[in-house]
Amino acid sequence: MKKLYYLFVIWMLASTAMAQSYTLESPNGKNRLDFQLDAAGTPMYSVSSEGGTAPVIALSKLGFVEKNGVNLSSGFRVDKCFYDHVDSLWAQPWGENKTIHEHYNEMQVLM
């Protein structure tokens, strides 16, 4: 029984270490992007609205395979993840609206 317990603990630690997940929300909290790598290193994302309760884009894979066989769809690992927030005004030289309000959050995932 003790061996089974240790195997379960090791499995839990390994599975949490393998799956990496990152979340980004809009400044008002209505929209949400979830990014993750599965155990094989496949990048995946989903988009939801209404605070994460209404799915807009279901969990989808990212990546592609080139004609010459280069596979850019798995085998990734996240090195770093940076978050930034911008809330600023800037003036444009022409257009209907002279002042533009930039208000957004961003996430940069380095792989």
PDB file of C-alpha atoms in Angstrom:
ATOM      1  CA  MET A   1       0.000   0.000   0.000  1.00  0.00           C
ATOM      2  CA  LYS A   2       2.875   2.345   0.822  1.00  0.00           C
ATOM      3  CA  LYS A   3       4.422   1.786  -2.620  1.00  0.00           C
ATOM      4  CA  LEU A   4       1.135   2.666  -4.283  1.00  0.00           C
ATOM      5  CA  TYR A   5       0.978   5.918  -2.298  1.00  0.00           C
ATOM      6  CA  TYR A   6       4.527   6.881  -3.326  1.00  0.00           C
ATOM      7  CA  LEU A   7       3.794   6.093  -6.978  1.00  0.00           C
ATOM      8  CA  PHE A   8       0.691   8.280  -6.803  1.00  0.00           C
ATOM      9  CA  VAL A   9       2.661  11.202  -5.294  1.00  0.00           C
ATOM     10  CA  ILE A  10       5.396  10.873  -7.914  1.00  0.00           C
ATOM     11  CA  TRP A  11       2.797  10.727 -10.707  1.00  0.00           C
ATOM     12  CA  MET A  12       1.061  13.857  -9.366  1.00  0.00           C
ATOM     13  CA  LEU A  13       4.341  15.786  -9.140  1.00  0.00           C
ATOM     14  CA  ALA A  14       5.419  14.689 -12.617  1.00  0.00           C
ATOM     15  CA  SER A  15       2.098  15.578 -14.229  1.00  0.00           C
ATOM     16  CA  THR A  16       2.020  19.059 -12.679  1.00  0.00           C
ATOM     17  CA  ALA A  17       5.628  19.644 -13.674  1.00  0.00           C
ATOM     18  CA  MET A  18       4.919  18.623 -17.275  1.00  0.00           C
ATOM     19  CA  ALA A  19       1.803  20.716 -17.870  1.00  0.00           C
ATOM     20  CA  GLN A  20       2.508  24.434 -18.020  1.00  0.00           C
ATOM     21  CA  SER A  21      -0.409  26.849 -18.077  1.00  0.00           C
ATOM     22  CA  TYR A  22      -0.580  30.661 -18.361  1.00  0.00           C
ATOM     23  CA  THR A  23      -3.599  32.981 -18.247  1.00  0.00           C
ATOM     24  CA  LEU A  24      -4.137  36.519 -19.510  1.00  0.00           C
ATOM     25  CA  GLU A  25      -7.228  38.621 -18.847  1.00  0.00           C
ATOM     26  CA  SER A  26      -8.430  41.831 -20.438  1.00  0.00           C
ATOM     27  CA  PRO A  27      -8.232  44.954 -18.226  1.00  0.00           C
ATOM     28  CA  ASN A  28     -11.946  44.750 -17.438  1.00  0.00           C
ATOM     29  CA  GLY A  29     -11.773  40.988 -16.759  1.00  0.00           C
ATOM     30  CA  LYS A  30     -14.398  40.106 -19.394  1.00  0.00           C
ATOM     31  CA  ASN A  31     -12.091  38.308 -21.850  1.00  0.00           C
ATOM     32  CA  ARG A  32      -9.574  35.618 -21.032  1.00  0.00           C
ATOM     33  CA  LEU A  33      -6.861  33.770 -22.933  1.00  0.00           C
ATOM     34  CA  ASP A  34      -5.449  30.509 -21.596  1.00  0.00           C
ATOM     35  CA  PHE A  35      -2.171  29.225 -23.023  1.00  0.00           C
ATOM     36  CA  GLN A  36      -0.645  25.884 -22.150  1.00  0.00           C
ATOM     37  CA  LEU A  37       1.848  23.253 -23.172  1.00  0.00           C
ATOM     38  CA  ASP A  38       0.749  19.653 -22.879  1.00  0.00           C
ATOM     39  CA  ALA A  39       3.081  16.862 -21.769  1.00  0.00           C
ATOM     40  CA  ALA A  40       4.459  16.500 -25.327  1.00  0.00           C
ATOM     41  CA  GLY A  41       5.266  20.214 -25.503  1.00  0.00           C
ATOM     42  CA  THR A  42       2.408  21.046 -27.867  1.00  0.00           C
ATOM     43  CA  PRO A  43       1.321  24.705 -27.507  1.00  0.00           C
ATOM     44  CA  MET A  44      -2.435  25.098 -27.085  1.00  0.00           C
ATOM     45  CA  TYR A  45      -4.764  28.001 -26.365  1.00  0.00           C
ATOM     46  CA  SER A  46      -8.377  28.836 -25.649  1.00  0.00           C
ATOM     47  CA  VAL A  47     -10.299  32.113 -25.518  1.00  0.00           C
ATOM     48  CA  SER A  48     -13.354  32.826 -23.391  1.00  0.00           C
ATOM     49  CA  SER A  49     -15.492  35.801 -22.458  1.00  0.00           C
ATOM     50  CA  GLU A  50     -17.733  36.811 -19.568  1.00  0.00           C
ATOM     51  CA  GLY A  51     -14.968  36.205 -17.048  1.00  0.00           C
ATOM     52  CA  GLY A  52     -13.978  32.839 -18.473  1.00  0.00           C
ATOM     53  CA  THR A  53     -17.445  31.258 -18.440  1.00  0.00           C
ATOM     54  CA  ALA A  54     -18.415  31.612 -22.130  1.00  0.00           C
ATOM     55  CA  PRO A  55     -16.066  29.810 -24.546  1.00  0.00           C
ATOM     56  CA  VAL A  56     -15.223  31.732 -27.729  1.00  0.00           C
ATOM     57  CA  ILE A  57     -12.448  29.461 -29.053  1.00  0.00           C
ATOM     58  CA  ALA A  58     -12.234  25.924 -27.644  1.00  0.00           C
ATOM     59  CA  LEU A  59      -8.855  24.474 -26.696  1.00  0.00           C
ATOM     60  CA  SER A  60      -6.890  24.477 -29.969  1.00  0.00           C
ATOM     61  CA  LYS A  61      -3.393  23.456 -30.972  1.00  0.00           C
ATOM     62  CA  LEU A  62      -0.819  25.924 -32.286  1.00  0.00           C
ATOM     63  CA  GLY A  63       1.970  25.126 -34.714  1.00  0.00           C
ATOM     64  CA  PHE A  64       2.510  23.814 -38.207  1.00  0.00           C
ATOM     65  CA  VAL A  65       4.514  21.283 -40.197  1.00  0.00           C
ATOM     66  CA  GLU A  66       6.485  22.600 -43.166  1.00  0.00           C
ATOM     67  CA  LYS A  67       6.587  20.894 -46.565  1.00  0.00           C
ATOM     68  CA  ASN A  68      10.189  19.819 -46.026  1.00  0.00           C
ATOM     69  CA  GLY A  69       9.188  17.937 -42.843  1.00  0.00           C
ATOM     70  CA  VAL A  70      10.171  20.500 -40.205  1.00  0.00           C
ATOM     71  CA  ASN A  71       7.701  19.973 -37.356  1.00  0.00           C
ATOM     72  CA  LEU A  72       6.885  23.119 -35.376  1.00  0.00           C
ATOM     73  CA  SER A  73       3.884  21.713 -33.550  1.00  0.00           C
ATOM     74  CA  SER A  74       5.388  19.996 -30.493  1.00  0.00           C
ATOM     75  CA  GLY A  75       8.531  19.559 -28.442  1.00  0.00           C
ATOM     76  CA  PHE A  76       8.452  23.059 -26.958  1.00  0.00           C
ATOM     77  CA  ARG A  77       9.155  24.184 -23.415  1.00  0.00           C
ATOM     78  CA  VAL A  78       8.521  27.579 -21.856  1.00  0.00           C
ATOM     79  CA  ASP A  79      11.671  29.426 -20.817  1.00  0.00           C
ATOM     80  CA  LYS A  80      10.024  32.585 -19.475  1.00  0.00           C
ATOM     81  CA  CYS A  81       6.687  34.354 -19.433  1.00  0.00           C
ATOM     82  CA  PHE A  82       6.344  38.131 -19.157  1.00  0.00           C
ATOM     83  CA  TYR A  83       3.218  40.161 -18.461  1.00  0.00           C
ATOM     84  CA  ASP A  84       2.699  43.849 -19.185  1.00  0.00           C
ATOM     85  CA  HIS A  85      -0.131  46.353 -18.757  1.00  0.00           C
ATOM     86  CA  VAL A  86      -0.618  49.516 -20.861  1.00  0.00           C
ATOM     87  CA  ASP A  87      -3.006  52.346 -20.044  1.00  0.00           C
ATOM     88  CA  SER A  88      -2.064  55.457 -22.010  1.00  0.00           C
ATOM     89  CA  LEU A  89      -3.352  58.145 -24.347  1.00  0.00           C
ATOM     90  CA  TRP A  90      -1.753  59.208 -27.606  1.00  0.00           C
ATOM     91  CA  ALA A  91      -2.665  61.744 -30.268  1.00  0.00           C
ATOM     92  CA  GLN A  92      -2.819  60.890 -33.935  1.00  0.00           C
ATOM     93  CA  PRO A  93      -2.171  63.519 -36.632  1.00  0.00           C
ATOM     94  CA  TRP A  94      -5.396  62.766 -38.572  1.00  0.00           C
ATOM     95  CA  GLY A  95      -8.623  60.836 -38.274  1.00  0.00           C
ATOM     96  CA  GLU A  96     -12.007  61.130 -36.672  1.00  0.00           C
ATOM     97  CA  ASN A  97     -10.697  60.664 -33.120  1.00  0.00           C
ATOM     98  CA  LYS A  98      -7.731  62.861 -32.244  1.00  0.00           C
ATOM     99  CA  THR A  99      -6.903  61.041 -28.993  1.00  0.00           C
ATOM    100  CA  ILE A 100      -6.607  57.265 -28.771  1.00  0.00           C
ATOM    101  CA  HIS A 101      -6.860  55.400 -25.464  1.00  0.00           C
ATOM    102  CA  GLU A 102      -4.630  52.320 -25.368  1.00  0.00           C
ATOM    103  CA  HIS A 103      -5.672  50.052 -22.535  1.00  0.00           C
ATOM    104  CA  TYR A 104      -4.620  46.400 -22.691  1.00  0.00           C
ATOM    105  CA  ASN A 105      -2.744  43.579 -21.011  1.00  0.00           C
ATOM    106  CA  GLU A 106      -0.190  41.497 -22.844  1.00  0.00           C
ATOM    107  CA  MET A 107       1.611  38.228 -22.275  1.00  0.00           C
ATOM    108  CA  GLN A 108       4.854  37.208 -23.940  1.00  0.00           C
ATOM    109  CA  VAL A 109       5.746  33.527 -23.751  1.00  0.00           C
ATOM    110  CA  LEU A 110       9.349  32.709 -24.685  1.00  0.00           C
ATOM    111  CA  MET A 111       9.904  29.147 -25.839  1.00  0.00           C
TER     112      MET A 111
END
